Every structure is written in structure tokens, then in C-alpha cells.
Coordinates of N, CA and C and ligand atoms in Angstrom, one line a residue:
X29 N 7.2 -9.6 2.9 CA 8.3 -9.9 3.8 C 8.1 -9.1 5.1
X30 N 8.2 -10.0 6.2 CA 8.0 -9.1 7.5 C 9.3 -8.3 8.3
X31 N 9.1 -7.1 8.5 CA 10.2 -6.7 9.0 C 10.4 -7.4 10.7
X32 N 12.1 -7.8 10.9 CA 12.1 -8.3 12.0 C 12.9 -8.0 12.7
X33 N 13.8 -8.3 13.8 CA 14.7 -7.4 14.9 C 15.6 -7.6 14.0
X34 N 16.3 -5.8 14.2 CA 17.8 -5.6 13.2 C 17.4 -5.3 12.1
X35 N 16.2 -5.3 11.7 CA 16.6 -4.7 10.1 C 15.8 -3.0 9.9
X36 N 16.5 -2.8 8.9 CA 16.3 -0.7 9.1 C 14.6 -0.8 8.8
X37 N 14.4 0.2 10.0 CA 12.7 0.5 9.4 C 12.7 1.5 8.5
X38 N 11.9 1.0 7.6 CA 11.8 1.7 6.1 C 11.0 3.2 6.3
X39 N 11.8 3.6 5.0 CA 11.4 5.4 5.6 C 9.8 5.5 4.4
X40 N 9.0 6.4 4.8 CA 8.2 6.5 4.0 C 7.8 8.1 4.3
X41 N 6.8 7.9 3.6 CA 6.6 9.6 3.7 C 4.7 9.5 3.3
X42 N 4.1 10.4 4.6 CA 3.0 10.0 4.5 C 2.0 11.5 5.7
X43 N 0.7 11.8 5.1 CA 0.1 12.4 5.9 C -0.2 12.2 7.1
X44 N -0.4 13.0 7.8 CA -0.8 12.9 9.4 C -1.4 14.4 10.2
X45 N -1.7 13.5 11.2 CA -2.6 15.2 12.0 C -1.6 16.1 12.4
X46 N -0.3 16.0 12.2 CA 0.3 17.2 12.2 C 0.9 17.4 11.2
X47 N 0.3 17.5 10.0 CA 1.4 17.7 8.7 C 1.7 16.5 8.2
X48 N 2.6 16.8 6.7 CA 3.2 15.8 5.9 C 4.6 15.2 6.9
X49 N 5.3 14.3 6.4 CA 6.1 13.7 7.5 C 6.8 12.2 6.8
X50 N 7.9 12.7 6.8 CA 8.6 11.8 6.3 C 9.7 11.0 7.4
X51 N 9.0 9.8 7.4 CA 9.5 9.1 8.8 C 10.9 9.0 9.4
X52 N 12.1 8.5 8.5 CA 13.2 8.9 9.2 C 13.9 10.9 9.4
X53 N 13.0 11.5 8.9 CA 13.8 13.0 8.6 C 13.1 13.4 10.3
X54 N 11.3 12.9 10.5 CA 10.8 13.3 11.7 C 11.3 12.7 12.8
X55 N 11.9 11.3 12.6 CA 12.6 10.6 14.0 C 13.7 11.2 14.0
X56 N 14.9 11.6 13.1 CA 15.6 12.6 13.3 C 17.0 11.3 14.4
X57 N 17.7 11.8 15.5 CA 18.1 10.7 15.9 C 17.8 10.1 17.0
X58 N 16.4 10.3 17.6 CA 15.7 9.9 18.7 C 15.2 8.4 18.3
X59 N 14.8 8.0 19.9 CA 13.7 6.6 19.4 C 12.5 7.0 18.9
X60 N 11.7 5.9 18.4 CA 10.5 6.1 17.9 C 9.8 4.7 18.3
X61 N 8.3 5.3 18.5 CA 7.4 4.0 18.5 C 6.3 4.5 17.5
X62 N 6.4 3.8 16.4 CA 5.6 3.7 15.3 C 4.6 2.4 15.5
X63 N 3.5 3.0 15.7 CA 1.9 2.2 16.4 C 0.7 2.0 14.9
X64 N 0.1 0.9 15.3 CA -0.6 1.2 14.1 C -2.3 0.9 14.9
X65 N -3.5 1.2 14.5 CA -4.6 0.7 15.2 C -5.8 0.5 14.0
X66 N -6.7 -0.6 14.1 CA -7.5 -1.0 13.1 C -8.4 0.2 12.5
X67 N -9.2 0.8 13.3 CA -9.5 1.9 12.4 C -10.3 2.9 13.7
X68 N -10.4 4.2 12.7 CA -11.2 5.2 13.6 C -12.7 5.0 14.4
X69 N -12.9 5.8 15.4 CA -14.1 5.7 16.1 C -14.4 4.2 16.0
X70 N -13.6 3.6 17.1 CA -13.8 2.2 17.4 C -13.2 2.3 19.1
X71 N -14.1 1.7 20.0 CA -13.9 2.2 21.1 C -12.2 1.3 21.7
X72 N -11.9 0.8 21.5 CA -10.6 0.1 22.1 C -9.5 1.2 21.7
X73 N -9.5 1.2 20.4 CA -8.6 2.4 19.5 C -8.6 3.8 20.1
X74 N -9.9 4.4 20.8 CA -10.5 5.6 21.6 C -9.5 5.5 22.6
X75 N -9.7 4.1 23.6 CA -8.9 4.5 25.1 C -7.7 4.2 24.9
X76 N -6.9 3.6 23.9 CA -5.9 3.7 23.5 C -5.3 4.9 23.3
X77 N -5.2 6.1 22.6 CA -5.0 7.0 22.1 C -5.0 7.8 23.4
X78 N -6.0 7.9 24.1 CA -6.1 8.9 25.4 C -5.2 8.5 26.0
X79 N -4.6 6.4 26.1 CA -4.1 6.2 27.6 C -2.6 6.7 26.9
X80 N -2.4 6.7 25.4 CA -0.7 6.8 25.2 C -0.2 8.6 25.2
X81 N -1.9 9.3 24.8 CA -1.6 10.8 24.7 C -1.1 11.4 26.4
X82 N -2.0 10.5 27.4 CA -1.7 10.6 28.7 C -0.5 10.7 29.5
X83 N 0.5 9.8 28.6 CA 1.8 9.2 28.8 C 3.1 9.7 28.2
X84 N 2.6 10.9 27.0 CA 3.6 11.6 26.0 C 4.8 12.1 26.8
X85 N 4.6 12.3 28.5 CA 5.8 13.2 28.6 C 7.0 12.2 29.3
X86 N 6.1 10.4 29.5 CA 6.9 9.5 29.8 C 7.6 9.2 28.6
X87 N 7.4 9.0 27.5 CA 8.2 8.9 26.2 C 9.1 9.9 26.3
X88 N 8.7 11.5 26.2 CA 9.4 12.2 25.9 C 10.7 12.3 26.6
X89 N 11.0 12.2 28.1 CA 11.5 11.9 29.2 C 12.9 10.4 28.3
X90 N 12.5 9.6 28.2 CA 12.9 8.8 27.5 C 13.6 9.4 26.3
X91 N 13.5 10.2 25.4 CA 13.8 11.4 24.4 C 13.0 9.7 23.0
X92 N 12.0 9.5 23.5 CA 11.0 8.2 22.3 C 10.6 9.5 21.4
X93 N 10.0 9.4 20.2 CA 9.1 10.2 19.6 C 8.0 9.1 19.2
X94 N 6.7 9.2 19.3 CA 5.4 8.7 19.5 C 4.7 8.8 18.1
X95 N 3.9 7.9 17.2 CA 3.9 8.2 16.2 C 2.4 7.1 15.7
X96 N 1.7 7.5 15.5 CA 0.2 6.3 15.5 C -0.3 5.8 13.9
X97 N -0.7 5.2 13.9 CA -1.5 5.5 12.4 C -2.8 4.4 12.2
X98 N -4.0 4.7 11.5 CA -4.9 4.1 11.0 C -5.3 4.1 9.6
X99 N -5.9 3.1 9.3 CA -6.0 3.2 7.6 C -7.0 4.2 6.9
X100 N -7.5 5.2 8.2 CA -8.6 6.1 7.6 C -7.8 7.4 7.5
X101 N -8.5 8.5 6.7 CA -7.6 9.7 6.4 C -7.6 10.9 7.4
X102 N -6.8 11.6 7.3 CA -6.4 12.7 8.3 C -7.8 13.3 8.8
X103 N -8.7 13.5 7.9 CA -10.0 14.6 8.1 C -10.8 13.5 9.3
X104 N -10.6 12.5 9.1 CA -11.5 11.7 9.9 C -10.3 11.6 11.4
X105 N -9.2 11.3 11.1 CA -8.2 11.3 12.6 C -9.1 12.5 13.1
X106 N -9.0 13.9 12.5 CA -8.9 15.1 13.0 C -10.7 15.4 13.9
X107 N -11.9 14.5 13.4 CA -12.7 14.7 13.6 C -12.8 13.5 14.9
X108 N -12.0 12.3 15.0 CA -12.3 11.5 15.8 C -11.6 12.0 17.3
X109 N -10.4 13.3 17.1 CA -10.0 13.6 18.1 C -11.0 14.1 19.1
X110 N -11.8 14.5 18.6 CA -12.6 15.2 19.5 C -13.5 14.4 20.6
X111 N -13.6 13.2 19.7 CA -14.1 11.7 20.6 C -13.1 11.3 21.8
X112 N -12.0 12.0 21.4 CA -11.1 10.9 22.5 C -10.7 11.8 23.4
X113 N -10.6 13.2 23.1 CA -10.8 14.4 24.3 C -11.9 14.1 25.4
X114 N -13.6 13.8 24.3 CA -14.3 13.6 25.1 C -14.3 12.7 26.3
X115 N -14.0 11.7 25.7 CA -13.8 10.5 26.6 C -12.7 10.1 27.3
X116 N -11.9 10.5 27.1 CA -10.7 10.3 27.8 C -10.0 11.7 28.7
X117 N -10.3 12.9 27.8 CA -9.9 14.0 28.5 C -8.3 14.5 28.5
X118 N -8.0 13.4 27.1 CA -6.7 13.6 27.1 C -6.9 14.3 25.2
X119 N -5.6 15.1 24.7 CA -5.7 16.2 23.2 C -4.6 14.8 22.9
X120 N -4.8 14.8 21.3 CA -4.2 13.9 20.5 C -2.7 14.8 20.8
X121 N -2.0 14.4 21.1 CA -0.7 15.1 21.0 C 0.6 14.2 20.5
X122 N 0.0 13.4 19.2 CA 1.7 13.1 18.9 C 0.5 12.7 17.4
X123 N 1.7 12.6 16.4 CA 1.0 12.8 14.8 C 0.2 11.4 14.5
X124 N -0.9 11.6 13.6 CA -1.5 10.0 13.4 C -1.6 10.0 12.0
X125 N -1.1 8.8 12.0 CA -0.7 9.0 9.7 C -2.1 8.6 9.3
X126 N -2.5 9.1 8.7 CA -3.9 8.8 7.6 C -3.1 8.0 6.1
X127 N -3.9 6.5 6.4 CA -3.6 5.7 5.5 C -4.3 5.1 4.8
X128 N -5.2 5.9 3.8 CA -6.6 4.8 3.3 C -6.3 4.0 2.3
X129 N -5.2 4.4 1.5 CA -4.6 3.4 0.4 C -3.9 2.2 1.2
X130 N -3.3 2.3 2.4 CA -2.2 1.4 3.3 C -0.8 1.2 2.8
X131 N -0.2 2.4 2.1 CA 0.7 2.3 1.3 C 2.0 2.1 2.6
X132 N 1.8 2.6 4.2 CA 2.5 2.8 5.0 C 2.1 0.8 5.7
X133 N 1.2 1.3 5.8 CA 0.1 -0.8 6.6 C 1.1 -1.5 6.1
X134 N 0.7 -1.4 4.6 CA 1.8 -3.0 3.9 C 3.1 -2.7 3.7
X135 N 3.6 -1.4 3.9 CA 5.6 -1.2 4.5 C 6.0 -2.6 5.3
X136 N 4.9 -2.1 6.5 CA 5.1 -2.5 7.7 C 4.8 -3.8 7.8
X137 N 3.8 -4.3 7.2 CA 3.3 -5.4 6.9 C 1.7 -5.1 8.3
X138 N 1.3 -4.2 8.9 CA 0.1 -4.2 9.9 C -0.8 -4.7 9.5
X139 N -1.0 -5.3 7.8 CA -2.1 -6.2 8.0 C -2.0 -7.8 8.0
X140 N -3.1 -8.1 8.4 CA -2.4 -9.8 8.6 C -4.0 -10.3 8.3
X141 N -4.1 -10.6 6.7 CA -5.4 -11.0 5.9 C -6.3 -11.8 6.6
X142 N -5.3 -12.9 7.5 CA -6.7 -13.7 7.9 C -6.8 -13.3 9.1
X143 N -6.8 -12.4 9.8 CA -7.0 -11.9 10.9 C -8.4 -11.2 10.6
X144 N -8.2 -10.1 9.4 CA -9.0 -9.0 8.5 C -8.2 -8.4 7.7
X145 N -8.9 -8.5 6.5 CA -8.0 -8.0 5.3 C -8.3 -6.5 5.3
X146 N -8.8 -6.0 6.1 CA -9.4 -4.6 6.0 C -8.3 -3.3 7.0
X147 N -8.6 -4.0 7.9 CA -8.0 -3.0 9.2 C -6.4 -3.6 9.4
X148 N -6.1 -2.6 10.0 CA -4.7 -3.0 10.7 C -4.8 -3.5 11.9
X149 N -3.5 -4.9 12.2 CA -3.5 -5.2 13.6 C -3.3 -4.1 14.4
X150 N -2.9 -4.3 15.9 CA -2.4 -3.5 16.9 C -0.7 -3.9 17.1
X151 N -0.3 -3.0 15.9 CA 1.2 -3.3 15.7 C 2.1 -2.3 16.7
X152 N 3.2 -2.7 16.8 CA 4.0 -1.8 17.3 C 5.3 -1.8 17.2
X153 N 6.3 -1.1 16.9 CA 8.1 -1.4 16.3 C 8.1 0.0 17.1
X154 N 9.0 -0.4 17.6 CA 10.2 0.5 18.2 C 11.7 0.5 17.6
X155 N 11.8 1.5 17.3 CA 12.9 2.1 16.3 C 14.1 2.8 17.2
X156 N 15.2 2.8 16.9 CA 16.4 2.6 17.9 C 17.0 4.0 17.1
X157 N 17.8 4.8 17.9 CA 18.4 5.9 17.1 C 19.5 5.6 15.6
X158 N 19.6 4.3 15.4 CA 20.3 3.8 14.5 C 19.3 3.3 13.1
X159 N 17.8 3.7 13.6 CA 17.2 3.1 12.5 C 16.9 1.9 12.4
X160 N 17.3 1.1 13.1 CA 17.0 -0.4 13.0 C 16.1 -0.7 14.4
X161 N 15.0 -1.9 14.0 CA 13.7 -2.1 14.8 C 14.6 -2.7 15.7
X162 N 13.8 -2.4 17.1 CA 14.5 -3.2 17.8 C 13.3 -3.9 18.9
X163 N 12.4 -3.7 18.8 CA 11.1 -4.2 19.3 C 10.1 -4.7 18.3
X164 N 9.1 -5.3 18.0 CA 7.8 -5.6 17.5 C 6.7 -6.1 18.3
X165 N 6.1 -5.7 18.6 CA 4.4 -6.6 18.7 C 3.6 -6.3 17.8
X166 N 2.6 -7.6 18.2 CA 1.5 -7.5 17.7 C 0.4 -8.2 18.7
X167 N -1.0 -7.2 18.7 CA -1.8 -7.4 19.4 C -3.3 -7.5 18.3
X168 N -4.3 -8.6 19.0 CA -5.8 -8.2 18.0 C -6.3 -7.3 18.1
X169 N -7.3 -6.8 17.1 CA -8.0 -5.4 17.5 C -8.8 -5.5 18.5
X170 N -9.3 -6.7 19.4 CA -9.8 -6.9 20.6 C -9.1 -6.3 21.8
X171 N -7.7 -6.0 21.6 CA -6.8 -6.6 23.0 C -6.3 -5.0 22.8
X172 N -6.7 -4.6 23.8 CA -6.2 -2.9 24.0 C -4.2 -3.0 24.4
X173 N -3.6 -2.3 24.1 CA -2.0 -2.8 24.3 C -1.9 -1.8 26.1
X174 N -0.6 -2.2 26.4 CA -0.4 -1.9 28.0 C 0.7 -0.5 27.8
X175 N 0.5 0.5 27.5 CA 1.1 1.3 27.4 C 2.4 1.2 28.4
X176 N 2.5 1.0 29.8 CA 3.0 1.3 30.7 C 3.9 0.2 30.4
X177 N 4.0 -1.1 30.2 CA 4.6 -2.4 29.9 C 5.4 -1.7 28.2
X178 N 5.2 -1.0 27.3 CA 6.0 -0.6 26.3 C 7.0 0.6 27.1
X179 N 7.0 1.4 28.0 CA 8.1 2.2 28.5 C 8.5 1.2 29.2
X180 N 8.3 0.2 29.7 CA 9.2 -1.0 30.8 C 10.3 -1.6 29.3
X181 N 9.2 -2.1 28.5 CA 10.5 -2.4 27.5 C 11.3 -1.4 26.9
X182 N 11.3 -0.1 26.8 CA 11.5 0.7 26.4 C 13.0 1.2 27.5
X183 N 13.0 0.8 28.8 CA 14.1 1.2 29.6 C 14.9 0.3 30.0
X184 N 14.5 -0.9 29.5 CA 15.2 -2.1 29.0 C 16.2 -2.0 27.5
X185 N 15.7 -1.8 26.9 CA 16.3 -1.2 25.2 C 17.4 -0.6 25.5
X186 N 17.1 0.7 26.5 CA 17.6 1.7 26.3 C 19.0 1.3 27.2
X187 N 19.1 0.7 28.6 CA 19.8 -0.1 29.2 C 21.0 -0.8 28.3
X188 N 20.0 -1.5 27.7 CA 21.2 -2.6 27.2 C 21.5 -2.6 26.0
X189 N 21.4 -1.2 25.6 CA 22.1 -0.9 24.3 C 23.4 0.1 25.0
X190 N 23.1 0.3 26.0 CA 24.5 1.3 26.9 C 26.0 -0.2 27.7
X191 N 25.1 -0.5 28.4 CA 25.4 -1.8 29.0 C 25.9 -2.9 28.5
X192 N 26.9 -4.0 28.9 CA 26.6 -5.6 28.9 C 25.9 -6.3 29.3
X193 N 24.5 -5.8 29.4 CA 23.9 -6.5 30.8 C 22.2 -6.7 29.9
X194 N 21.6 -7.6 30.7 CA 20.2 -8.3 29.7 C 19.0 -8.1 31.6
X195 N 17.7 -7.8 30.7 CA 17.5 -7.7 32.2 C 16.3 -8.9 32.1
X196 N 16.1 -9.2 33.2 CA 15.2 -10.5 34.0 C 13.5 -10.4 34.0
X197 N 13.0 -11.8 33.9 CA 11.7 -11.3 33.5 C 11.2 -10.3 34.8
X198 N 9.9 -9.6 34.2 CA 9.3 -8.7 35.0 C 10.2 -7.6 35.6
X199 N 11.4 -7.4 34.9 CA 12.3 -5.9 35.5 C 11.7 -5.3 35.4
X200 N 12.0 -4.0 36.4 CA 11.8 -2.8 36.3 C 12.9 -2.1 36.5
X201 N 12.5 -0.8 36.1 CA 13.2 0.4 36.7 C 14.5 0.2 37.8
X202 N 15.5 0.1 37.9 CA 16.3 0.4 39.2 C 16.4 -1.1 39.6
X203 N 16.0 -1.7 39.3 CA 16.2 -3.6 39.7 C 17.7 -4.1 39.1
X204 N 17.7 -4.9 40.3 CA 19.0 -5.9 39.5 C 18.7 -6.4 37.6
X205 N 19.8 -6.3 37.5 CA 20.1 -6.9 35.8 C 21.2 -8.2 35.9
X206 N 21.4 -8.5 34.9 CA 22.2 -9.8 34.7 C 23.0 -8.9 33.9
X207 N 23.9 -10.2 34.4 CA 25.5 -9.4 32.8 C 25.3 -10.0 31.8
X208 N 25.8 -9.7 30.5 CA 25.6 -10.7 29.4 C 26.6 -11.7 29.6
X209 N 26.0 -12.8 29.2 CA 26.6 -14.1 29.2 C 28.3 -14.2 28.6
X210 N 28.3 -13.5 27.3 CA 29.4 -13.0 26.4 C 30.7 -12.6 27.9
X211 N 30.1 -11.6 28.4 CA 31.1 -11.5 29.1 C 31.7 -11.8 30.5
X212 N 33.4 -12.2 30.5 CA 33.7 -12.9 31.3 C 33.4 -12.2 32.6
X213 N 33.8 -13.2 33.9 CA 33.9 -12.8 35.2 C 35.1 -11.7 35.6
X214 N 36.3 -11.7 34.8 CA 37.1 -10.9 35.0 C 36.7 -9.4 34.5
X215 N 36.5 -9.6 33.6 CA 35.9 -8.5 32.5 C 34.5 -7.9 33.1
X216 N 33.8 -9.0 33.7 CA 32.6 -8.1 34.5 C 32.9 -7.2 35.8
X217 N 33.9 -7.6 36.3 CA 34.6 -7.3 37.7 C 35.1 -5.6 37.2
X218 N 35.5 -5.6 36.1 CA 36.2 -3.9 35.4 C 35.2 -3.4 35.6
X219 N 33.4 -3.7 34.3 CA 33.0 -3.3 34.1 C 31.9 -2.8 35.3
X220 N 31.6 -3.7 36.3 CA 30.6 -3.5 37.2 C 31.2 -3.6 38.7
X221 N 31.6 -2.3 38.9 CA 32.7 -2.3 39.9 C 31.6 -2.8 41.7
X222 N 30.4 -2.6 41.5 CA 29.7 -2.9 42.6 C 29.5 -4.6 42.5
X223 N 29.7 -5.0 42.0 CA 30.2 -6.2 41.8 C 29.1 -7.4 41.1
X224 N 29.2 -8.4 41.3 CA 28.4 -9.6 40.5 C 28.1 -10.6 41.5
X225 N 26.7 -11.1 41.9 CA 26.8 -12.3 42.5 C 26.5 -13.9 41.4
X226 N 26.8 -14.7 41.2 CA 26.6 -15.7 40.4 C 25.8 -16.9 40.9
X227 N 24.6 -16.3 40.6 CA 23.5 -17.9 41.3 C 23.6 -19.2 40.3
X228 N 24.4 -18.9 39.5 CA 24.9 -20.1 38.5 C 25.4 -19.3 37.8
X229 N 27.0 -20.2 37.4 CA 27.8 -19.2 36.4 C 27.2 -19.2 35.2
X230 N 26.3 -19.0 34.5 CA 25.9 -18.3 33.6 C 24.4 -17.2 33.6
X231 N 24.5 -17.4 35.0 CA 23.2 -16.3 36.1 C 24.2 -15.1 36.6
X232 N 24.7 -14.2 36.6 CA 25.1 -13.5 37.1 C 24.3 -11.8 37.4
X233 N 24.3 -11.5 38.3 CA 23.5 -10.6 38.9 C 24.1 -9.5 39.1
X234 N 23.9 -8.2 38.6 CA 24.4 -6.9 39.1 C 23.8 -6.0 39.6
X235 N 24.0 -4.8 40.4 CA 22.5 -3.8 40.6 C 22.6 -2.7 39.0
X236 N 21.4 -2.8 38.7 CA 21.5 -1.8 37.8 C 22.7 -0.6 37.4
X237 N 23.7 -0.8 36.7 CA 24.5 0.0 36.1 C 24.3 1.7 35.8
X238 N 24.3 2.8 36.3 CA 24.0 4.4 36.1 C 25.2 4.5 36.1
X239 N 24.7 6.7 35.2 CA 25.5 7.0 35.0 C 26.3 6.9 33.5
Ligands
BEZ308 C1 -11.7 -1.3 18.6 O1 -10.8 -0.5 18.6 O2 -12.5 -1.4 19.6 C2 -11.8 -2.3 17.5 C3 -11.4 -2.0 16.3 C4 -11.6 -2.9 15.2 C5 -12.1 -4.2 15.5 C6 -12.5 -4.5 16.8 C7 -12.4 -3.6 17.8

């Protein structure tokens, strides 16, 4: 069964390069991005690791907690760190689950057999302070993921779980958002006192909501 938006990410409890770790006690009530990668000393998985360790205090900033895993075990995470220092110049700095059984893989479902029955895809769930997923991808083990495009969705999430409002392809940061559809023009007018323009009444445009 695949887990899919809305439903609670399942807690497990599993080693990693920073200790044992039991997934909802370590998420605690922050976000989380729980990442999975096909396997150790494999170069895509290398600049991966560097480009998200690079990025830890953009999550953090966010109050995300950062969380990786591969189907190989801790001693081997802990020896490949030293490959990704080398090469990237960045220190593993957020926990990486050692999964050689995949008792955590097939939770999540990160393998997908006719892809490779062996390795994990390039998964990703984002976990909402309520426990429930509220993002998923998935990427091949070819296809390096865009670290900087998961905080873009990530300030989206976080937006419009505060808000009535849905944002537009390619948002960013500080950009106009839309109101939700659900809610009326009267009702928008309370809520978004800078007001609404309507490029069609079911288009409605706000400037980003703060505060
Ligand atoms: C990589 O990380 O480069 C990789 C891992 C598994 C299969 C193919 C590529």
C-alpha cells in the first residue's frame, strides 16, 4: 500500500549516523523531510548529500528537521561521509538511517521492483507538524533531486496551511498567491485586507499574506 497525501507517516524506529531514532519522538512537532537514496558511494547520492547538508540552516530556518536514508548500514553511512566532505566540502549534518534489512524502504514503500528490486528510489515525504504527509516525490536513481525547488515547496506548505490561499505555478517567496476557491469575495475582502484582484472569478489574486 502506498502511502499518499493526508495519511499519518508511520513511525518506526531505526539506526542512523546519529544514534537510534524513533521517527515521530525525533520529529517531535516540527516538519520533517524524510529522503531516501539508492545506495552508498554512488556518485549522484555523493552531490546529493553535500548539496542538502549545504542547505541544513535553510530547513532549519523553516523549523523542517532533515532526515536521509539508504539500504546500507550505519558503519558504511559513517565511512562514506568522509567521501562527501571530500568532494563536496560539506560534514553530513542531519541523521542517515542504515537500512540493510529495508524494514524502514518497504514502510514507505521506496522500493519500486521494476525500477530495481535492490536499491531505493529517490523518495521524498514531507511530514507536516500533525504527522500527516503532505508532499511525496519520487525521482530515478539517475535524476539528482533540486534541493532548492523542495524549500520552494516547502514555503508553499507552510503558507497554506496558515492561509486561505493556494499559490501559482513557479511561486516564490514574497509573490502574489491566489485565494482559495472555497472562499467567498466577501469573506476574502475580511480576510485579505490589501485586497483581491479577480482575472476571472475563480482566479483571484492577493499579495502574499504575513504576519
Ligand atoms: C547514483 O547515486 O549515482 C546512483 C545510484 C544508484 C544507481 C544509479 C546511480
Amino acid at each position: 500500500m502506498s502511502i499518499r497525501l493526508g495519511d499519518e507517516a508511520p513511525d518506526f524506529a531505526a539506526d542512523t549516523t546519529q544514534g537510534p531514532v524513533r521517527f515521530h519522538e525525533w520529529k517531535g512537532s516540527s516538519w520533517a523531510v524524510l529522503f531516501s537514496h539508492p545506495k552508498d558511494f554512488t556518485p549522484v547520492c555523493t552531490t546529493e548529500l553535500g548539496a542538502l547538508a549545504a542547505l541544513k540552516p535553510e530547513f532549519e530556518r523553516r523549523n523542517v528537521k532533515v532526515i536521509g536514508l539508504s539500504v546500507d548500514p550505519v558503519d558504511a553511512h559513517h565511512r562514506w561521509a568522509g567521501d562527501i566532505a571530500d568532494v563536496t566540502g560539506q560534514r553530513l549534518n542531519f541523521p542517515l538511517i542504515g537500512d540493510p534489512e529495508r524494514r524502514v524502504s518497504d514502510l514507505y514503500g521506496m522500493i519500486h521492483p521494476n525500477a530495481n528490486d535492490t536499491f531505493t528510489v529517490r523518495s521524498v515525504f514531507v511530514v507536516g507538524p500533525d504527522n500527516k504527509v503532505k508532499l511525496t516525490l519520487t525521482y530515478p536513481a539517475s535524476t539528482g533531486r533540486n534541493f532548492e525547488e523542495l524549500l520552494r515547496v516547502i514555503d508553499s506548505l507552510q503558507l497554506t496551511a496558515r492561509y486561505s490561499v493556494a499559490t501559482p505555478a513557479d511561486w516564490k517567496q514574497g509573490e502574489d498567491v491566489i485565494v482559495a476557491p472555497a472562499v467567498s469575495d466577501d469573506d476574502a475582502r475580511a480576510r485579505f485586507p490589501r485586497g483581491f484582484v479577480a482575472k476571472k472569478p475563480y482566479l483571484r489574486v492577493t499579495p502574499q499574506p504575513t504576519g
